[in-house]
GROMACS .gro file of C-alpha atoms in nm:
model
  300
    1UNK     CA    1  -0.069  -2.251   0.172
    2UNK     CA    2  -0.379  -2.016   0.109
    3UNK     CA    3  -0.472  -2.091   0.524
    4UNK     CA    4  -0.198  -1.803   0.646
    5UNK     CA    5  -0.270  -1.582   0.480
    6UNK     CA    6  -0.326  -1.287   0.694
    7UNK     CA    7  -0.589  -1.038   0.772
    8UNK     CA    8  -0.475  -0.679   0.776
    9UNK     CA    9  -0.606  -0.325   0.835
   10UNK     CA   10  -0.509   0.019   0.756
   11UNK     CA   11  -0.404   0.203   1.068
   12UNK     CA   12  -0.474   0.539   0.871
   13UNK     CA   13  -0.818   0.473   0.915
   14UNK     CA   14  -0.842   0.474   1.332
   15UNK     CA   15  -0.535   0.666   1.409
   16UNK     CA   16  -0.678   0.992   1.340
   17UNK     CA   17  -0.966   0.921   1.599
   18UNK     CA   18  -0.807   0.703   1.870
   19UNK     CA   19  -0.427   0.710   1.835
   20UNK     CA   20  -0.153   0.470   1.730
   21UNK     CA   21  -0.239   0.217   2.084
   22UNK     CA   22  -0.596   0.295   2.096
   23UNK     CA   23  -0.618   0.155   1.706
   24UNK     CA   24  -0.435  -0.146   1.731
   25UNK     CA   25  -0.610  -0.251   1.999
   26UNK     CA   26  -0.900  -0.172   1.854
   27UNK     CA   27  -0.866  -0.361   1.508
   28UNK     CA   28  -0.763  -0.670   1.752
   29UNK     CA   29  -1.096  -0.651   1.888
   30UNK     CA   30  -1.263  -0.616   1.512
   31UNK     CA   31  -1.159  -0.942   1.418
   32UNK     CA   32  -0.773  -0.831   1.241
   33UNK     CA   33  -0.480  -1.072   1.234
   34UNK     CA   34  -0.255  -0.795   1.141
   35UNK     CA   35  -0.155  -0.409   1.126
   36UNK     CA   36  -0.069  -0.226   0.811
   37UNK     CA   37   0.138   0.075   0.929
   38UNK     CA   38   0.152   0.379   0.701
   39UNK     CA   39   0.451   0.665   0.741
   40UNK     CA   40   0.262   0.938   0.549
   41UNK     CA   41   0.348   1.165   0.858
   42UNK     CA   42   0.717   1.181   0.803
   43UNK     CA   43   0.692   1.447   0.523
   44UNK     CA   44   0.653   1.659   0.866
   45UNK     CA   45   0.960   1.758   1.044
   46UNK     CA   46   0.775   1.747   1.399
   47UNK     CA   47   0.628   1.370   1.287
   48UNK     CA   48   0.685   1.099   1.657
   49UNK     CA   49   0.907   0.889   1.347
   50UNK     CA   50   1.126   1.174   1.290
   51UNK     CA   51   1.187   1.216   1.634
   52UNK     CA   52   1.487   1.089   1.841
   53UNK     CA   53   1.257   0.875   2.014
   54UNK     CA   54   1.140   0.670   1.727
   55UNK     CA   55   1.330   0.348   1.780
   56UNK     CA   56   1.094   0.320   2.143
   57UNK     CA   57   0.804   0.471   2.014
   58UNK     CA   58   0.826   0.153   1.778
   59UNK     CA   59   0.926  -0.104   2.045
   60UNK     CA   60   0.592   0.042   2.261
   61UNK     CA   61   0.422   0.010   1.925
   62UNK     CA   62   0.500  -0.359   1.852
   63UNK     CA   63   0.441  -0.435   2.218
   64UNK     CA   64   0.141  -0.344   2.234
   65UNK     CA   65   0.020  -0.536   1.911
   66UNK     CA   66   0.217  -0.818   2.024
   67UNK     CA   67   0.034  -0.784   2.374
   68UNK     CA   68  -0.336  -0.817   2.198
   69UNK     CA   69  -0.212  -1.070   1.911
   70UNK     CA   70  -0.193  -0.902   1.616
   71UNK     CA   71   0.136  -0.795   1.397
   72UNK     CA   72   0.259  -0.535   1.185
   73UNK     CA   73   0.262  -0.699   0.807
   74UNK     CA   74   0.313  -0.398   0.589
   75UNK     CA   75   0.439  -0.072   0.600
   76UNK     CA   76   0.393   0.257   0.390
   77UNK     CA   77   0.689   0.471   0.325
   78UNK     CA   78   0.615   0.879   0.278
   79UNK     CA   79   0.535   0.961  -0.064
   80UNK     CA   80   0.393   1.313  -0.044
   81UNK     CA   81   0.698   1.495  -0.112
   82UNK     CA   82   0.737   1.794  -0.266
   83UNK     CA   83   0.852   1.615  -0.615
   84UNK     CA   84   0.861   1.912  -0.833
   85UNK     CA   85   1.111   2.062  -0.676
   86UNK     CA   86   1.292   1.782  -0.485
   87UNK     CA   87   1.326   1.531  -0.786
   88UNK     CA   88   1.687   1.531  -0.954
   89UNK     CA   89   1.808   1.790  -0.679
   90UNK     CA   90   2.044   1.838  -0.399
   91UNK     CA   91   1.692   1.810  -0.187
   92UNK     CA   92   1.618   1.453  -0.328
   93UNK     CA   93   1.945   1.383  -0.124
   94UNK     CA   94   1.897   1.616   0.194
   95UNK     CA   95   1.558   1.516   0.234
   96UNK     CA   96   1.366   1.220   0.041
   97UNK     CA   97   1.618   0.952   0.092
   98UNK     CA   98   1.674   1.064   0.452
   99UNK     CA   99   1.308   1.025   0.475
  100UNK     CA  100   1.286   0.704   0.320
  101UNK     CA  101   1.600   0.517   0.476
  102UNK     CA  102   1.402   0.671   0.814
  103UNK     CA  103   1.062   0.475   0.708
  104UNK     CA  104   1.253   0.143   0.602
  105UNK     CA  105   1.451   0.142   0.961
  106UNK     CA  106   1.112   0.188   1.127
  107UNK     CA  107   0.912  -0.104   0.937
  108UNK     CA  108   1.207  -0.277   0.991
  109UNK     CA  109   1.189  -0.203   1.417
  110UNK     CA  110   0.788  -0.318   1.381
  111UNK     CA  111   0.826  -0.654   1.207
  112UNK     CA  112   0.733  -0.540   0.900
  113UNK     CA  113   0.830  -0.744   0.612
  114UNK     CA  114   0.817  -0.513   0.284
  115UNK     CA  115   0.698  -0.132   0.301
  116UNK     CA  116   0.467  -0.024  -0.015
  117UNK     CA  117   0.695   0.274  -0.225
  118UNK     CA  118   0.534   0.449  -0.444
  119UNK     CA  119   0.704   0.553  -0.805
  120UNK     CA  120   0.782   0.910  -0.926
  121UNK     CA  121   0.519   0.984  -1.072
  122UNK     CA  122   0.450   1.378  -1.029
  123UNK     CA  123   0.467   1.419  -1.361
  124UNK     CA  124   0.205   1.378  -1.690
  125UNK     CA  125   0.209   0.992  -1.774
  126UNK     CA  126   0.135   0.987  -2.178
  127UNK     CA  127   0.441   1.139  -2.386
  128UNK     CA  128   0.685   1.111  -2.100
  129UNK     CA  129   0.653   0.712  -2.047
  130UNK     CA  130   0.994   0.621  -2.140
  131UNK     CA  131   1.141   0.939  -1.897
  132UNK     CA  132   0.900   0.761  -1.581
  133UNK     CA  133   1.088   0.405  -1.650
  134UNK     CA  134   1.423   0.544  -1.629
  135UNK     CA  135   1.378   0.775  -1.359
  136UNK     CA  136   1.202   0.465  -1.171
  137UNK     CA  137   1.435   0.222  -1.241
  138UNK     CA  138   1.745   0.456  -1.117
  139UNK     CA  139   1.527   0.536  -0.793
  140UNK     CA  140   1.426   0.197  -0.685
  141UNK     CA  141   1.797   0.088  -0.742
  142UNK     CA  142   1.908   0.398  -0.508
  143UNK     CA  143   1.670   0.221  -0.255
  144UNK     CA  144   1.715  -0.135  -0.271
  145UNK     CA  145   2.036  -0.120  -0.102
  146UNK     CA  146   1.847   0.060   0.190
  147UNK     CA  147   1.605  -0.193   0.195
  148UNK     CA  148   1.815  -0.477   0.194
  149UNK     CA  149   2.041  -0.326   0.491
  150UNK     CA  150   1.720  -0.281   0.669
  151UNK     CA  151   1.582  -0.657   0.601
  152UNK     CA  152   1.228  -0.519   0.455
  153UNK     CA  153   1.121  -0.539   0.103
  154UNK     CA  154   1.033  -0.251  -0.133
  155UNK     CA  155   0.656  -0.324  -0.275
  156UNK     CA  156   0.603  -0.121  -0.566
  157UNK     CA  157   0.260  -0.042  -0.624
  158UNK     CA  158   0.044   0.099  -0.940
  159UNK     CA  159  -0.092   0.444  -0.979
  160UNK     CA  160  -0.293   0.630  -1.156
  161UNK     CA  161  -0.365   0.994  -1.285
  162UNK     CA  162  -0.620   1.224  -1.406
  163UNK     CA  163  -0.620   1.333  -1.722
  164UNK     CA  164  -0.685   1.705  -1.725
  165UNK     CA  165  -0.860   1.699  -2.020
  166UNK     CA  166  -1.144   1.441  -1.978
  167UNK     CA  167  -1.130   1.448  -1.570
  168UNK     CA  168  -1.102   1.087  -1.514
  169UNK     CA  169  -0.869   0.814  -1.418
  170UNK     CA  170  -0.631   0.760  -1.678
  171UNK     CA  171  -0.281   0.589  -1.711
  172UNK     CA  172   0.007   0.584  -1.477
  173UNK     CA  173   0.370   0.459  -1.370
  174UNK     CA  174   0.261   0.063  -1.344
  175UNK     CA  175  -0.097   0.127  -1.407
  176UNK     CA  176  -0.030  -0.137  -1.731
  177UNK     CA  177   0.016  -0.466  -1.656
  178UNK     CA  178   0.238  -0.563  -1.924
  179UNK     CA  179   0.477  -0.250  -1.839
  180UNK     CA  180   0.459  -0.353  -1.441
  181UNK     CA  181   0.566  -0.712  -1.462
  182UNK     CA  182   0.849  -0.578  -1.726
  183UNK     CA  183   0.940  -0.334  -1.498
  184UNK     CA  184   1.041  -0.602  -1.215
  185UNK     CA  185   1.150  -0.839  -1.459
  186UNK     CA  186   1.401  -0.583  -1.567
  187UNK     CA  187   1.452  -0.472  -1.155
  188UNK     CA  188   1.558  -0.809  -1.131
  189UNK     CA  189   1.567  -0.818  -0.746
  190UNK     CA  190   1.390  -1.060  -0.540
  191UNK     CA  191   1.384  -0.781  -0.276
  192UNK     CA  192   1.161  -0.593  -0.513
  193UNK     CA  193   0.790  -0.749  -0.528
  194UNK     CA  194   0.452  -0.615  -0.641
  195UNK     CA  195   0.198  -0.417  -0.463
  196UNK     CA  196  -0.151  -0.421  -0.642
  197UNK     CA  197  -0.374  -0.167  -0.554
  198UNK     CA  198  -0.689  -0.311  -0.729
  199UNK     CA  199  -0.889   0.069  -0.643
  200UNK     CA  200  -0.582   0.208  -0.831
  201UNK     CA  201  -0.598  -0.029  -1.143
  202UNK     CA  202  -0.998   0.021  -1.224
  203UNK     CA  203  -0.923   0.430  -1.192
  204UNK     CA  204  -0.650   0.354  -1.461
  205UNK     CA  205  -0.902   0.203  -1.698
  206UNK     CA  206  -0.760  -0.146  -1.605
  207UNK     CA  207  -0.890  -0.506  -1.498
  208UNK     CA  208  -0.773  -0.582  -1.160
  209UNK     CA  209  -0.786  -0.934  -1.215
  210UNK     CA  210  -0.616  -0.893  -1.531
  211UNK     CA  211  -0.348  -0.696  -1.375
  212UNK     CA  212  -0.306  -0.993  -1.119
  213UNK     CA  213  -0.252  -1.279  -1.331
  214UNK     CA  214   0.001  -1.052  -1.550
  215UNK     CA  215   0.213  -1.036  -1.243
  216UNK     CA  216   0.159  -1.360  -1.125
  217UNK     CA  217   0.373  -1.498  -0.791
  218UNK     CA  218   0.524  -1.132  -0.860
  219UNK     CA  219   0.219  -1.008  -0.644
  220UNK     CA  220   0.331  -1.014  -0.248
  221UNK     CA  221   0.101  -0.754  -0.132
  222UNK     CA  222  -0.225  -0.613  -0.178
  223UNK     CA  223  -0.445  -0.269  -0.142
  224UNK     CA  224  -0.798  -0.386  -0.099
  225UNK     CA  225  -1.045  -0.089  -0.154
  226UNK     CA  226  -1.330  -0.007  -0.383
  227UNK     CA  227  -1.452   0.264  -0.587
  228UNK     CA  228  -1.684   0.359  -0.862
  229UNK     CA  229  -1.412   0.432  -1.118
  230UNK     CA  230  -1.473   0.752  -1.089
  231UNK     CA  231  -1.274   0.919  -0.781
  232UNK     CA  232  -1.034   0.764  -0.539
  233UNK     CA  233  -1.296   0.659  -0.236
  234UNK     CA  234  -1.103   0.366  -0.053
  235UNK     CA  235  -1.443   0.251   0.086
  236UNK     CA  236  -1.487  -0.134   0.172
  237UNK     CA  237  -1.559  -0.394  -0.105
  238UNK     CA  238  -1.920  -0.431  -0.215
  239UNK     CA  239  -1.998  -0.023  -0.197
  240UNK     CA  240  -1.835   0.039  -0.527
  241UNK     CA  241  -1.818  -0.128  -0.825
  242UNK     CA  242  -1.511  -0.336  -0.854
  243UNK     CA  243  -1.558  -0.681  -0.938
  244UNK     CA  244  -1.487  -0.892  -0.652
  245UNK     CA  245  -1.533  -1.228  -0.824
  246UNK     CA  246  -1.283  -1.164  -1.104
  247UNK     CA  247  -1.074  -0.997  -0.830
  248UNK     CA  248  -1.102  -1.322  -0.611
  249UNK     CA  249  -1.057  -1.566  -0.869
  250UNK     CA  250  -0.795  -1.437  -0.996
  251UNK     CA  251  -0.596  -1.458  -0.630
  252UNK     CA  252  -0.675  -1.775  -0.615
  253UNK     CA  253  -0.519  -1.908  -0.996
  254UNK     CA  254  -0.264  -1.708  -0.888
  255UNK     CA  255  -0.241  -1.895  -0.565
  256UNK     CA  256  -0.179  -1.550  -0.428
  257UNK     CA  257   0.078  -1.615  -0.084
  258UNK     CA  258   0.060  -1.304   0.081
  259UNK     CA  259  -0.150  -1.111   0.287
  260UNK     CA  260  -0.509  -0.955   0.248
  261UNK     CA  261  -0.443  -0.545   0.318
  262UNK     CA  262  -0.728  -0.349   0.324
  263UNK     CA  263  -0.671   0.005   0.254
  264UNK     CA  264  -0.967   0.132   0.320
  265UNK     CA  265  -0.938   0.480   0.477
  266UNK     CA  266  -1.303   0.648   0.466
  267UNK     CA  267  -1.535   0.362   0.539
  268UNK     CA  268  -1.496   0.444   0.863
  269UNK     CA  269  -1.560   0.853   0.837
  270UNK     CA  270  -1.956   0.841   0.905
  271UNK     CA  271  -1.972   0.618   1.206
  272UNK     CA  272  -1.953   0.830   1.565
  273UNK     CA  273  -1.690   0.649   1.800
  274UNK     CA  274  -2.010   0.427   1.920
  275UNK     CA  275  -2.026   0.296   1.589
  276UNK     CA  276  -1.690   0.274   1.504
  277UNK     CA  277  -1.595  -0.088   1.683
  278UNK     CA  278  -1.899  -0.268   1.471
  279UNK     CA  279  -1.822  -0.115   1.185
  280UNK     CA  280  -1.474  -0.220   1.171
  281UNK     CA  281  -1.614  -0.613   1.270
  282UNK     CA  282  -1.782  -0.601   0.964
  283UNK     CA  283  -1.496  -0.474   0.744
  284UNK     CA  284  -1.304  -0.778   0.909
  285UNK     CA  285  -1.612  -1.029   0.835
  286UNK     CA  286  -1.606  -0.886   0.475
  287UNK     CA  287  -1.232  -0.953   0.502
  288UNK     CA  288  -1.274  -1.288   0.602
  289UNK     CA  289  -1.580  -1.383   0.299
  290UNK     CA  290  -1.348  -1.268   0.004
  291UNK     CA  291  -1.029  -1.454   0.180
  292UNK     CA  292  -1.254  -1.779   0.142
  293UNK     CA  293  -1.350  -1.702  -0.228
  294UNK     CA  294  -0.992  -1.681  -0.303
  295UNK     CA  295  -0.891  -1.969  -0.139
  296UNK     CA  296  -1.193  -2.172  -0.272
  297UNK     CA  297  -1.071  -2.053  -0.618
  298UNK     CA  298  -0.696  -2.182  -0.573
  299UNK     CA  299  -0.566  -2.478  -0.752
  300UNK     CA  300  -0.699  -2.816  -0.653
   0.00000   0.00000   0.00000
């Protein structure tokens, strides 16, 4: 089973420099099976997605990934809303789930197979836990029917905050592994799977791993980034200090069946446009050695 399992990229990280085409064709060249696409942009009224041309700006899109062999496996629905204001307001209507239904139509129009939703989460984690589950659990349910009209899975994903006293990583909505795989468990919706973000977990004070094998065959998508626990780098595996043999292992006794998703957005930052092709061919061949320690690590 382990042998499809895919090889994906952030477009975040090239689309800034070279454009939505330019990207994919350049992350076929690195080495890339697939294309994770990330709707950030539609928190902006004059985003192409937001447009009345999105539906072609999405066929030209798929086209051209289909046209150098790679696909779109994951999508990113907006998150950075103005949730203060918007949350339990007319707004949350007028705007967010616009928004949202928007992003699920347009994964959908890609061939993507789940978008990555993040929780509500805007407000202080510790003394309010109990207020994030119910709000979460009455949002997700407001978009699973979206989802499921649309034919693409929500992937909820773990977060993490800083705690203003201390100034580090500290809890969040799904940061806990017990709390995440109770939280789908009580969901209840096979169009609801996980999302780890194993950057996310160690900035929580967490074990990746340990947040893996709590979820189990919950886990259909990953965010593959490292950091030094400290701040929120998304650099590639090996410059921080994540563990990437617990993180591997644990894949593989999970005999993970999804995709490997790199989010990593600021690897790429120092290299000049020169550069920038050999860099990403060696975030793919880094791709490609942990895929083999988690398949070597699956159940014989």
């Amino acid at each position: 089973m382990g042998e499809r399992m895919a090889l994906s990229g952030p477009m975040l990280a090239v689309r800034a420099r070279f454009g939505d085409e330019e990207g994919i064709r350049r992350m076929a060249r690195a080495g890339f099976d697939a294309v994770d696409y990330t709707f950030n942009e539609m928190v902006r009224p004059g985003c192409i997605w937001n447009s009345d041309g999105y539906r072609e700006y999405a066929a030209r899109l798929r086209r051209t990934a289909e046209e150098n062999g790679v696909f779109f496996n994951q999508a990113h629905a907006p998150f950075l809303f103005d949730w203060d204001r918007m949350w339990h307001t007319p707004e949350f209507e007028s705007v967010i789930l616009p928004a949202m239904e928007r992003s699920f139509r347009c994964a959908a129009l890609l061939g993507a197979p789940h978008i990555v939703v993040h929780p509500i989460h805007h407000i202080r984690y510790h003394g309010n836990e109990e207020m994030l589950w119910n709000w979460n659990m009455d949002y997700y349910h407001t978009l699973l029917p979206i989802a499921k009209q649309c034919g693409v899975k929500i992937a909820l994903e773990n977060m993490w905050q800083t705690d203003p006293r201390r100034e580090c990583g500290d809890s969040d909505v799904f940061s806990r592994p017990g709390e995440f795989r109770d939280f789908l468990d009580a969901l209840n919706d096979p169009w609801a799977v996980a999302c780890v973000d194993v950057g996310h977990a160690g900035l929580a004070g967490e074990d990746p791993a340990d947040l893996l094998c709590t979820l189990g065959s919950r886990v259909k998508a990953l965010h593959i980034h490292d950091n030094r626990y400290k701040s929120d780098d998304h650099t590639l595996p090996y410059l921080g200090k994540l563990d990437w043999e617990s993180i591997t292992r644990a894949l593989g006794q999970i005999d993970y069946q999804g995709d490997f998703t790199f989010e990593v957005t600021s690897y790429l930052t120092p290299f000049d446009d020169e550069m920038a092709d050999r860099a990403l061919q060696f975030q793919a061949e880094v791709g490609r050695h942990l895929m083999k320690k988690i398949n070597d690590s699956r159940p014989k």
